[in-house]
Coordinates of C-alpha atoms and ligand atoms in Angstrom, one line a residue:
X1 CA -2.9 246.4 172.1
X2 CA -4.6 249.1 174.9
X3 CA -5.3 252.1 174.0
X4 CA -4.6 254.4 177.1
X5 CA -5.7 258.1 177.8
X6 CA -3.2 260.8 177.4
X7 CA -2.8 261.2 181.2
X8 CA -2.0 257.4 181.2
X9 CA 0.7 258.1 177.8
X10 CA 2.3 260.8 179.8
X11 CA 3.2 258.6 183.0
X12 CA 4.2 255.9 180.7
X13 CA 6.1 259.0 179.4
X14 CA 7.4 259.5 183.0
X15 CA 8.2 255.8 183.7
X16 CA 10.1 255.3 180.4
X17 CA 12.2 258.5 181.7
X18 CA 12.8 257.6 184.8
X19 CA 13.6 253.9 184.5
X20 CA 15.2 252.9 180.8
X21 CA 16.8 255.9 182.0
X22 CA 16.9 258.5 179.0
X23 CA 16.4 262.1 179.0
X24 CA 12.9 263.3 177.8
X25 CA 14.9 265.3 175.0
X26 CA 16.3 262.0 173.7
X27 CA 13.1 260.3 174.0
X28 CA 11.7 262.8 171.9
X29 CA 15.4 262.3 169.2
X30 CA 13.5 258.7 169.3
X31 CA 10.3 259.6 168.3
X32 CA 11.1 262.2 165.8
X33 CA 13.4 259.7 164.5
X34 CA 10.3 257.1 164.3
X35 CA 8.1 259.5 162.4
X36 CA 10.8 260.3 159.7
X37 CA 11.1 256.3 159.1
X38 CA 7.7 256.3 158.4
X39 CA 7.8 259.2 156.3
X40 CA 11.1 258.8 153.9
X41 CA 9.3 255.6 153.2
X42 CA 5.8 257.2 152.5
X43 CA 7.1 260.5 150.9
X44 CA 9.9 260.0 148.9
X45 CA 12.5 262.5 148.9
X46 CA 12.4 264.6 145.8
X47 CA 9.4 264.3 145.0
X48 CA 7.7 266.6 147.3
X49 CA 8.3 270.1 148.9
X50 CA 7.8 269.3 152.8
X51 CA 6.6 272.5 154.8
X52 CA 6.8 271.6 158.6
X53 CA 4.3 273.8 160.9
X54 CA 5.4 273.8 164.6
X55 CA 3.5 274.8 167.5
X56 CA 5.2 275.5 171.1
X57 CA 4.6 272.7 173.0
X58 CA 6.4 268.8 172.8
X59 CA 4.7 268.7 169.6
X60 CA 5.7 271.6 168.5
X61 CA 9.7 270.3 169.5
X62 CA 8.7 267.0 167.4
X63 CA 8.3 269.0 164.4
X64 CA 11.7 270.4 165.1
X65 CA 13.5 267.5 165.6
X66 CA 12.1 266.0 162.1
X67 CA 12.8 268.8 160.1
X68 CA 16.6 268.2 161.4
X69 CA 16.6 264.9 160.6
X70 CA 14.7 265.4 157.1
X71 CA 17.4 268.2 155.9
X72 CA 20.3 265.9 155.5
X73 CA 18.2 263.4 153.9
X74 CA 17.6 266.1 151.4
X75 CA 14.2 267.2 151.3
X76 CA 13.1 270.6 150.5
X77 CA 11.9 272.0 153.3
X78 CA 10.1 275.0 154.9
X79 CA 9.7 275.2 158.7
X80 CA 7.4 277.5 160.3
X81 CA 6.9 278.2 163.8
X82 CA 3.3 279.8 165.2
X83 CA 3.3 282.0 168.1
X84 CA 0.0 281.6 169.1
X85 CA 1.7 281.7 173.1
X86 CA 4.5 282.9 175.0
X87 CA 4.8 279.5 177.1
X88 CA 7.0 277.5 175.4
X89 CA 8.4 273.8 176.4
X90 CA 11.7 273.2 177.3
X91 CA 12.5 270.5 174.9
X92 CA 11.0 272.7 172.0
X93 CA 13.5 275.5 172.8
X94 CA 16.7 273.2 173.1
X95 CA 15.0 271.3 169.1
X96 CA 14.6 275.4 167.9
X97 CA 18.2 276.0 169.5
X98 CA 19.5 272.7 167.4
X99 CA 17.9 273.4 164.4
X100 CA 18.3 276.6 163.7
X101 CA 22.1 275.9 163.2
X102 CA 21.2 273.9 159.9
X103 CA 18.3 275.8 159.0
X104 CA 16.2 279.4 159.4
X105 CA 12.7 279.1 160.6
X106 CA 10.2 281.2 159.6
X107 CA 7.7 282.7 162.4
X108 CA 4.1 283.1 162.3
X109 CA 2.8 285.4 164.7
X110 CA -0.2 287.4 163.0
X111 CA -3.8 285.8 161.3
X112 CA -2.6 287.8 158.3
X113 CA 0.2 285.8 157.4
X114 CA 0.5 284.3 153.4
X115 CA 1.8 280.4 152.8
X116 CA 1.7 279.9 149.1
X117 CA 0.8 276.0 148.3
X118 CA 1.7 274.1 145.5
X119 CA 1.2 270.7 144.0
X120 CA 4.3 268.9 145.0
X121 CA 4.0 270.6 149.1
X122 CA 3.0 268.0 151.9
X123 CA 2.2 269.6 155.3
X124 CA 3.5 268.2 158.3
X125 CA 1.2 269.1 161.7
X126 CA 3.2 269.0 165.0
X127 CA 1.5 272.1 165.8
X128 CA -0.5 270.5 168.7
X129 CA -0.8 266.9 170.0
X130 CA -1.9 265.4 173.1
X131 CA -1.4 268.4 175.0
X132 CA -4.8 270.1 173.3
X133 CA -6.7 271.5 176.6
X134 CA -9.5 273.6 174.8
X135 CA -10.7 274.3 171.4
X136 CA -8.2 276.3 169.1
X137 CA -9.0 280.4 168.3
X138 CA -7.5 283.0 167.3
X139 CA -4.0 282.3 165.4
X140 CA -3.8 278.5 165.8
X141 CA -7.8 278.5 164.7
X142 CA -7.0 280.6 161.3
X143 CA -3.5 278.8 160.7
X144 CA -5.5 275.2 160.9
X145 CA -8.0 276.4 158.7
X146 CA -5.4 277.3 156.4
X147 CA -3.7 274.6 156.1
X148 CA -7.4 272.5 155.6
X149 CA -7.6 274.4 152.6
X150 CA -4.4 274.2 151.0
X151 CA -5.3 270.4 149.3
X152 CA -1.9 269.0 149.9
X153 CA -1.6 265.9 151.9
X154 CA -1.5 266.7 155.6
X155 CA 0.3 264.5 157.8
X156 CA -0.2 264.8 161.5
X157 CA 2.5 264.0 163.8
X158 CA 1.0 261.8 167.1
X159 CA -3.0 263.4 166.6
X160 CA -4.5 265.7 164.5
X161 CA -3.8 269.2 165.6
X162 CA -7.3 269.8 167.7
X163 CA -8.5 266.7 168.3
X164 CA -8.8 265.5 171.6
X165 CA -7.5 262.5 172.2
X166 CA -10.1 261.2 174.3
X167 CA -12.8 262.8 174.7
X168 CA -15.4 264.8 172.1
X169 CA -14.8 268.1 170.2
X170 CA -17.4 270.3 169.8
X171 CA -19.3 270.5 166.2
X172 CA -17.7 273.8 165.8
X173 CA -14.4 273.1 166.4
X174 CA -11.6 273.7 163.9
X175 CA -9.5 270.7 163.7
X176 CA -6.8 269.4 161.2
X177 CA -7.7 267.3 158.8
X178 CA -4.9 264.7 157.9
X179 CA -4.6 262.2 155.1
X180 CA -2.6 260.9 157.3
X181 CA -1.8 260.7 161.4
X182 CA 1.4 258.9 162.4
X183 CA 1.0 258.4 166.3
X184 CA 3.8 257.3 168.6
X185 CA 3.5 253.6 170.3
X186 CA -0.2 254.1 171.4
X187 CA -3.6 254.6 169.7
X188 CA -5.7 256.9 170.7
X189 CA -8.9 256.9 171.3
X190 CA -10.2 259.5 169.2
X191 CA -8.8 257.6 165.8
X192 CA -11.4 254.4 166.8
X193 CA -14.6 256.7 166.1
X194 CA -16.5 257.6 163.0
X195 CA -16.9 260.9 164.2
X196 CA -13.5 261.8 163.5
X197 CA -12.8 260.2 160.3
X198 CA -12.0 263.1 158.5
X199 CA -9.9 264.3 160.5
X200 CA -7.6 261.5 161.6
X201 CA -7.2 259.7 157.4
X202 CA -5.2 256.8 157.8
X203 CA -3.5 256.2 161.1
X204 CA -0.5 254.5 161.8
X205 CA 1.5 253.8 165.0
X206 CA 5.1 254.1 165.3
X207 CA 7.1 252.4 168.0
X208 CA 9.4 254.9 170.6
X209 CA 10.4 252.1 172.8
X210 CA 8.0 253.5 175.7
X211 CA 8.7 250.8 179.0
X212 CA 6.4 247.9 178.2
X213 CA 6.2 246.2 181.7
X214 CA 4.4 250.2 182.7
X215 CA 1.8 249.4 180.0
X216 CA 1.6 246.0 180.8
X217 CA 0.4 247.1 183.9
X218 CA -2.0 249.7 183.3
X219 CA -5.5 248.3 183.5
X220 CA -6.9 249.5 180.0
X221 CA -10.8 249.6 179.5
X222 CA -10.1 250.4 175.1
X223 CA -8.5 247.9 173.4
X224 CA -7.1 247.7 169.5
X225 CA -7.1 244.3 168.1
X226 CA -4.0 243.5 166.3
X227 CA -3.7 241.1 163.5
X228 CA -0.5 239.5 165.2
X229 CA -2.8 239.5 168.3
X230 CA -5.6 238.1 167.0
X231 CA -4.3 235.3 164.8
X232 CA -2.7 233.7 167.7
X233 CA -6.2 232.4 168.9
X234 CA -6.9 230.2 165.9
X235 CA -6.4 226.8 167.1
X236 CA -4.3 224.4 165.0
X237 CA -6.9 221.3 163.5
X238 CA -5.1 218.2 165.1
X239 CA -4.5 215.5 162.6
X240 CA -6.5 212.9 164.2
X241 CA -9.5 214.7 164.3
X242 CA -12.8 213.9 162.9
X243 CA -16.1 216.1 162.3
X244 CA -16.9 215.6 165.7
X245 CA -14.4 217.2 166.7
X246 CA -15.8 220.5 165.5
X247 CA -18.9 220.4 166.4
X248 CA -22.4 221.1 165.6
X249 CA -23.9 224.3 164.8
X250 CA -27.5 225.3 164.4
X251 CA -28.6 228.3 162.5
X252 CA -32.4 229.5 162.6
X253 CA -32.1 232.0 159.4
X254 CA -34.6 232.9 157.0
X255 CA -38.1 233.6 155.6
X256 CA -40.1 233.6 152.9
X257 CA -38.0 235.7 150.4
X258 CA -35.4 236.0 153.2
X259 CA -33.4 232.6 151.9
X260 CA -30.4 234.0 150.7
X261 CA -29.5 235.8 154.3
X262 CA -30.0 231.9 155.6
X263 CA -27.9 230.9 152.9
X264 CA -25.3 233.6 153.2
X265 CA -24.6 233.1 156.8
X266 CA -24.8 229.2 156.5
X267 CA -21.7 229.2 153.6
X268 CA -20.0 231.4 155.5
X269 CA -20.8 229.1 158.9
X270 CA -19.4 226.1 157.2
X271 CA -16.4 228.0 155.4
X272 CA -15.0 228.7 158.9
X273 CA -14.1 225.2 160.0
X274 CA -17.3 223.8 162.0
X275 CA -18.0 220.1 161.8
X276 CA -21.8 219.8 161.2
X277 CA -24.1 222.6 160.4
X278 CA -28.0 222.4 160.5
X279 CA -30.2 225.0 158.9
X280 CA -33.7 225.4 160.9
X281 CA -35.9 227.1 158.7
X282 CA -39.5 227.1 156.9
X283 CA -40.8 224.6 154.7
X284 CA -40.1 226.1 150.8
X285 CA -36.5 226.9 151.8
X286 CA -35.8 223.3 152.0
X287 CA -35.0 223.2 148.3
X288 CA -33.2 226.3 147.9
X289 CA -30.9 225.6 150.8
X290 CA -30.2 221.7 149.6
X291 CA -29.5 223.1 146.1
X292 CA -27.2 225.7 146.9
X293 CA -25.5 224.3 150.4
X294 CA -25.4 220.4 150.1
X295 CA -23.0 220.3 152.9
X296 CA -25.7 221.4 155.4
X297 CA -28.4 219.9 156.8
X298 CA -32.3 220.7 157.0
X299 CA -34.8 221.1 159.6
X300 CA -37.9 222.6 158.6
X301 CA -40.6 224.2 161.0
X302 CA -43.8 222.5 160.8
X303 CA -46.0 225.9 161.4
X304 CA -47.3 225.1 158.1
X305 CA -47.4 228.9 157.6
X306 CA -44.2 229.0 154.9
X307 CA -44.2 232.7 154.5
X308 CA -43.5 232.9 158.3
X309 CA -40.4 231.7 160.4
X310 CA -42.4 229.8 163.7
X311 CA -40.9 227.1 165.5
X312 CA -42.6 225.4 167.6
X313 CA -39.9 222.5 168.2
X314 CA -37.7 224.0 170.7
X315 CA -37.3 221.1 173.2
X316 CA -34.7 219.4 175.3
X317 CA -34.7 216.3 173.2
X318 CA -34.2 218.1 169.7
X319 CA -31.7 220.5 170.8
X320 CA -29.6 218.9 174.4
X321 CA -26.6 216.8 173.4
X322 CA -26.9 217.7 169.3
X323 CA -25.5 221.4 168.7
X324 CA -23.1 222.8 170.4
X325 CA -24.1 226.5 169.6
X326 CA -27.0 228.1 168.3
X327 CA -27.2 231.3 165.9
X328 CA -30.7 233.1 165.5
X329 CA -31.6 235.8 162.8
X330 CA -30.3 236.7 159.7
X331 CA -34.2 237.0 157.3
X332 CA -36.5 235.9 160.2
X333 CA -38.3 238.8 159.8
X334 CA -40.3 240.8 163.0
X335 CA -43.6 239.6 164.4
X336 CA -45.0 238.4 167.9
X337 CA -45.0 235.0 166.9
X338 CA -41.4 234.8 165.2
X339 CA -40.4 236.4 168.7
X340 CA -42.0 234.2 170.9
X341 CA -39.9 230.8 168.8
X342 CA -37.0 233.3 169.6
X343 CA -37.5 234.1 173.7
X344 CA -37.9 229.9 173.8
X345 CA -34.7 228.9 171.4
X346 CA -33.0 231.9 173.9
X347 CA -34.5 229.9 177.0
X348 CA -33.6 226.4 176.4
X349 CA -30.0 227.4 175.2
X350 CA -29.6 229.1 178.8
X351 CA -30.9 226.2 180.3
X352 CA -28.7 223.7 178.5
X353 CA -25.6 226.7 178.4
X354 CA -25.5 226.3 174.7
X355 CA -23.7 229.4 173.3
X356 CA -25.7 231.9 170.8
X357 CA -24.9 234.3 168.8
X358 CA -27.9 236.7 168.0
X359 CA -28.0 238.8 165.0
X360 CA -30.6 240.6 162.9
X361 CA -33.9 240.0 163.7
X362 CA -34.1 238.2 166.5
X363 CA -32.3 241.7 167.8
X364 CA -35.3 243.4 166.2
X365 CA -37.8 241.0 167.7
X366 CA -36.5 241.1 171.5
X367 CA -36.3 244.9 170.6
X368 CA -40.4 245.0 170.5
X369 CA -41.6 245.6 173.8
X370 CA -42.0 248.9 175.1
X371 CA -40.0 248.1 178.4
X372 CA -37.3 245.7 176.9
X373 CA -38.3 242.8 178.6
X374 CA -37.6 240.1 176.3
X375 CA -33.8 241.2 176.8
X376 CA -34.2 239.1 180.1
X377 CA -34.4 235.8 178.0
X378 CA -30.6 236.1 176.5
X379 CA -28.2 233.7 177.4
X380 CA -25.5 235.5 179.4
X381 CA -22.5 235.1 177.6
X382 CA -24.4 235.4 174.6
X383 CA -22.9 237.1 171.4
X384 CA -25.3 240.0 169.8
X385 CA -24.0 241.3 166.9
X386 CA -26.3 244.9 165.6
X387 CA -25.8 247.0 164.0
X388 CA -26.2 251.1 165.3
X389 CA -30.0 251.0 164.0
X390 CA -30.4 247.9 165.8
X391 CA -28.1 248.7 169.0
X392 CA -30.6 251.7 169.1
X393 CA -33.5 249.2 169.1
X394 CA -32.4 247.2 172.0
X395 CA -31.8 250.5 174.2
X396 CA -34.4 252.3 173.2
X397 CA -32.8 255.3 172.8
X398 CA -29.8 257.2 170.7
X399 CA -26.6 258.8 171.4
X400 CA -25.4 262.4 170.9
X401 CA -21.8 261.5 169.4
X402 CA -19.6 258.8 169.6
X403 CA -18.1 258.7 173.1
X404 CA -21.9 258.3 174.5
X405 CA -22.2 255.6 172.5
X406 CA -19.4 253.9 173.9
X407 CA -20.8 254.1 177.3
X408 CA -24.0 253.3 176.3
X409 CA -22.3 250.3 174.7
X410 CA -20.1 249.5 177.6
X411 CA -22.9 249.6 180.4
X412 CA -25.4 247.4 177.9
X413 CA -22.8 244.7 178.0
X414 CA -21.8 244.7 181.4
X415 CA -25.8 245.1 182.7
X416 CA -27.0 242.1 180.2
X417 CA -23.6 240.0 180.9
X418 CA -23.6 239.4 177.1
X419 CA -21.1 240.5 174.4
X420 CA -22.1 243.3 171.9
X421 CA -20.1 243.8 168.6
X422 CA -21.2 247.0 167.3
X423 CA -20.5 246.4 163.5
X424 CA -19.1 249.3 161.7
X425 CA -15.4 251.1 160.5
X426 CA -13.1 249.8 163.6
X427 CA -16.1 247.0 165.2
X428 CA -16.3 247.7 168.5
X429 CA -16.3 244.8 170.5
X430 CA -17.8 245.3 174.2
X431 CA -17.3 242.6 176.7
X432 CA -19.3 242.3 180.1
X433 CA -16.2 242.6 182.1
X434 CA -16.6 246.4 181.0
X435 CA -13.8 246.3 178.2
X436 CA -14.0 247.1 174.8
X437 CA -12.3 246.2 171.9
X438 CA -11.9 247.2 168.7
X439 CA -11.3 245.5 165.3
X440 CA -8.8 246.5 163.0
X441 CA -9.8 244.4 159.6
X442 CA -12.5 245.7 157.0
X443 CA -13.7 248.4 154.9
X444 CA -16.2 250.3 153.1
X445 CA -17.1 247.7 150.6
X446 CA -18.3 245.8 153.2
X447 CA -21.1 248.1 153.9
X448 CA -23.7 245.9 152.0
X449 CA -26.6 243.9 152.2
X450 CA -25.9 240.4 153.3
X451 CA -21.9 241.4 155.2
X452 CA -23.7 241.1 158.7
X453 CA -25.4 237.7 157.7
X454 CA -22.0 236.4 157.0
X455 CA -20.4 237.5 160.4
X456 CA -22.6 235.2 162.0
X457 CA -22.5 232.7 160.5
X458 CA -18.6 232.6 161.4
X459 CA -19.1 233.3 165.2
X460 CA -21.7 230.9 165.1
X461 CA -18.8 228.1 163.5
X462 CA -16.1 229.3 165.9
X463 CA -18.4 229.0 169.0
X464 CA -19.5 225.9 167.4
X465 CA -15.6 224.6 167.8
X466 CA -15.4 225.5 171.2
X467 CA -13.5 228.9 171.0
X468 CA -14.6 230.8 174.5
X469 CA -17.6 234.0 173.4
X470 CA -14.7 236.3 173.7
X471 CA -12.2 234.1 171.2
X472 CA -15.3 234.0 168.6
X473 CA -16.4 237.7 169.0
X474 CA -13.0 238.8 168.2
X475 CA -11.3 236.5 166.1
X476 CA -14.8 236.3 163.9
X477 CA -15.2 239.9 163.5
X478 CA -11.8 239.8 162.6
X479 CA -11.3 237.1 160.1
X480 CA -14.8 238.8 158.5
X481 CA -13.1 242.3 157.9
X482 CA -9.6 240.5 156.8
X483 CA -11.8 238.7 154.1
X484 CA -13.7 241.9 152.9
X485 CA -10.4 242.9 153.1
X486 CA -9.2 240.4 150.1
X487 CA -12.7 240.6 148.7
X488 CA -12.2 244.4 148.1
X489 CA -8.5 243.7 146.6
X490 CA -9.8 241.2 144.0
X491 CA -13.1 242.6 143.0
X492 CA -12.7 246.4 144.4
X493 CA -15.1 247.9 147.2
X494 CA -17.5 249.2 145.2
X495 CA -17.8 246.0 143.0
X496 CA -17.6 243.3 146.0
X497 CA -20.4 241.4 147.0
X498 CA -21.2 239.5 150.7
X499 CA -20.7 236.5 148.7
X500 CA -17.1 237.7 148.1
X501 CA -16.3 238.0 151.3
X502 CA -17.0 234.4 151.9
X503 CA -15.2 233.1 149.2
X504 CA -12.4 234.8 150.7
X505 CA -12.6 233.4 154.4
X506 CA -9.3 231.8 154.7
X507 CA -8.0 230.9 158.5
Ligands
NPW1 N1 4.1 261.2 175.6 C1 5.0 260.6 174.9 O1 5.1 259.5 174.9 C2 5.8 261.5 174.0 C3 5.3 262.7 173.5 N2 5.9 263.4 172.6 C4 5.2 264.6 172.0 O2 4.7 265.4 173.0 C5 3.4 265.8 172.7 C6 2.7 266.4 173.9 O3 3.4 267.5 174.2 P1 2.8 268.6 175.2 O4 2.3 267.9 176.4 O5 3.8 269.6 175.4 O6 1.6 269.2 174.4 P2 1.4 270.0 173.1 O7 0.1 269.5 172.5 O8 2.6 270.0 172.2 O9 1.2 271.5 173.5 C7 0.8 271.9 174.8 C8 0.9 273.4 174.9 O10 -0.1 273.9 174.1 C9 -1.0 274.7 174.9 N3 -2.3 274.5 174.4 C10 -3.1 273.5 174.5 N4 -4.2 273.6 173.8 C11 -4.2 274.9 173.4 C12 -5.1 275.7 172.6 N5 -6.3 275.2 172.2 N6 -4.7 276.9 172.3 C13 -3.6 277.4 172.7 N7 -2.7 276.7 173.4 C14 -3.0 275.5 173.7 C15 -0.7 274.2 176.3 O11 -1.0 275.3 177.1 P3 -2.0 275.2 178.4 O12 -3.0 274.1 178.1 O13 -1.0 274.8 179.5 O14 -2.6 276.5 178.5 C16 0.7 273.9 176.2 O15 1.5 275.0 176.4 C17 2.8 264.6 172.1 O16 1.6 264.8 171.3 C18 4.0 264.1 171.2 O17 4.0 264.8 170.0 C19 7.1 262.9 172.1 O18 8.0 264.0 171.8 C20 7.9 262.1 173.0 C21 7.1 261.0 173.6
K2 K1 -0.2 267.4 165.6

């Protein structure tokens, strides 16, 4: 699904107008209509007092609409209207006209103004949406603020009253926060970002019927991943297949008291449909590994320094025509040595066009030179999957909020030709075509020790299968966060373990 820019929703705004054709009054009937589904279903009627707080613009006439189409329905309602301006928008003048047949409105015009909450209330925001142009003062400012303080539920109708859409608020900013944001046919950008977690809750999109063949052809640069979208890349397993079929992967995971990463990511490598899956690692893991993973296989360094992961057996006979991709680093740990194994395994797999997926510490090893130059030695194509720390690492440098990040992210991808997924809420995915996209499986439980070692060990088994880097990026990252997903049903987020979320890899 793209995710396009408010300039972009308001021509697709324009099109839908102009072509379907409707009037925009009705196509704001349509989206009114589309938030109050979502709501009678979310906020049963009778069970809450719903106070509706409008603000001048199309949002404002959104609010309107729904408090007409919520009265007959039979809630209890309170509508108030701000006058924080004297420009008002035609459509929310013809919703005010309407309304006020069935209903009075209440006006706010003054900060000193008294809303008495109680426990049953909900707040519903349309008092501005994608129409924000500058940080809210004066009346808007102290009715936000408010309503932040009331603790009802807030729900915001398209984007949290304040919030731009796409690009970042200032710290000081007063904005909304919602428990909820029901957004019409489009995500924003904005809802993607941790920065703003508090201020969007839980978003949902509602569809208005905006003219698909305009969005089909806007070229997007954000994407959202949809499950629908997402599952239709797994490929079917053909009945007369064999293990060939699915190839062979090879993993180079672990160190001395590092098994369990190795282990984590090789389970979860062979829970996600590969063939054949090797496990290069040091001498005393050999056991461990066999014990605990009889399906794999073992292929021990013969550094003779255990506690170390060295390799010095990177050739084209024990690698060309036996794997089909390689994954580096979960437990490797960091030192010139384990770097230098790394830089040749990244080598020979760009000679031989061997896909990788590099995670961990081999990040934090080709993160060790001052000037980066290691970075050279990855595949293109490859798959890196860090973390912020470790995306940080590999720039050298930070980011003041989350939109820099994004570019930084976006011109690391396109520069190195490789794929980043930036793991966090909502992964983001960057491509080197210059797109990004973003995951919409997971959760907080998931934020433990062992979850990244897990992720690649299932891109390493999809690239192992032959899915294209892009297929395995996304489809991975999303088949990890659907099994937290489960992982965090059955055993709770706080309770869950990585291991959970393998045993709950199901594709
Ligand atoms: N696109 C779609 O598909 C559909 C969209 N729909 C709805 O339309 C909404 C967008 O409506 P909108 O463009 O009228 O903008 P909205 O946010 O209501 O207000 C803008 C007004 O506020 C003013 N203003 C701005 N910032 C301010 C500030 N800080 N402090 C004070 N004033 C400020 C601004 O003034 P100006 O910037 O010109 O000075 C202008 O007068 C969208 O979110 C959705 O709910 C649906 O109904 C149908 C389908
Ligand atoms: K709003």
């Amino acid at each position: 699904m793209k995710i396009l820019f408010v300039n972009e929703i308001r021509e697709a705004d324009a099109y839908t107008i102009l072509h379907e054709p409707i009037d925009s009054i009705d196509l704001m009937e349509r989206a009114s209509s589309a938030f109050v589904s979502w709501f009678k279903e979310n906020y049963l009627v009778g069970n809450y007092k719903v106070k509706i707080f409008c603000g001048l613009g199309d949002n404002g006439g959104d609010g309107l609409a729904i408090a007409r189409m919520l009265h007959p329905l039979g809630y209890d309602l309170e509508v108030f209207v701000v006058k924080f301006s004297k420009k008002i928008s035609e459509n929310f003048d013809q919703n005010l006209y309407r309304l006020e047949k069935q209903i009075p409105v209440k006006i706010i015009d003054n900060e000193s103004f008294i809303v008495n909450f109680e426990k049953k209330d909900v707040i519903i925001d349309a008092l501005l949406g994608s129409g924000l142009s500058r940080s809210l003062e004066g009346l808007l400012k102290s009715v936000v603020e408010k309503l932040n303080e009331s603790e009802v539920p807030i729900i915001s109708v398209d984007i949290p009253s304040g919030l731009f859409a796409n690009k970042s608020n200032n710290l000081s900013d007063t904005i909304i926060k919602a428990t909820h944001t029901v957004s019409f046919q489009i995500p924003k950008l904005a809802f993607m970002l941790p920065q703003n977690a508090e201020f969007v809750g839980d978003w949902h999109i509602v569809d208005i019927g905006l003219n698909e063949d305009f969005i089909e052809k806007v070229t997007a640069k954000f994407f959202y991943s949809t499950p629908l979208e997402v599952e239709k890349l797994i490929k079917p397993r053909k009945k007369f297949s064999h293990k060939g079929t699915f190839g062979h992967a090879l993993l180079v995971s672990g160190s001395y008291g590092m098994m369990g990463a190795a282990i984590l990511s090789a389970r979860a490598c062979m829970r996600s449909g590969v063939g054949k899956l090797t496990v290069h690692s040091i001498p005393s893991g050999l056991a461990i590994m066999q014990m605990l993973l009889p399906e794999a296989m073992y292929w021990e360094t013969a550094s003779g320094e255990s506690d170390l992961f060295i390799s010095t057996q990177y050739n084209i006979e024990n690698i060309a025509n036996k794997f089909q991709a390689v994954g580096i680093g979960p437990g490797l740990g960091v030192n010139i040595k384990i770097k230098e194994s790394i830089e040749q395994l990244c080598e020979l797999c760009a000679e031989l066009s061997i896909p990788m997926v590099i995670d961990a510490d081999a990040l934090n090893n080709l993160s060790m030179d001052e000037n980066r130059e290691s970075l050279s030695k990855i595949p293109k194509n490859s798959i890196l999957t860090p973390h912020p720390k470790e995306f940080q690492n590999l720039l050298n440098k930070s980011w003041k909020d989350d939109y820099e990040k994004l570019e930084l992210l976006t011109q690391f991808a396109v520069n190195q030709g490789v794929i980043v997924c930036l793991k966090g809420a909502n992964t983001a995915i960057a491509l080197p075509d210059g797109t990004i996209h973003f995951n919409s499986s997971g959760n907080a439980g998931m934020a433990k020790a062992g979850s990244g070692d897990v992720l690649t060990g299932m891109i390493l088994a999809l690239l192992a299968q032959g899915y294209s880097p892009k297929e395995a990026a996304i489809l991975g990252v999303y088949q990890h966060g659907l099994a937290g997903d489960k992982a965090a049903q059955n055993r709770g987020m706080n309770n869950m373990i990585a291991s959970d979320i393998i045993e709950n890899i199901r594709f």
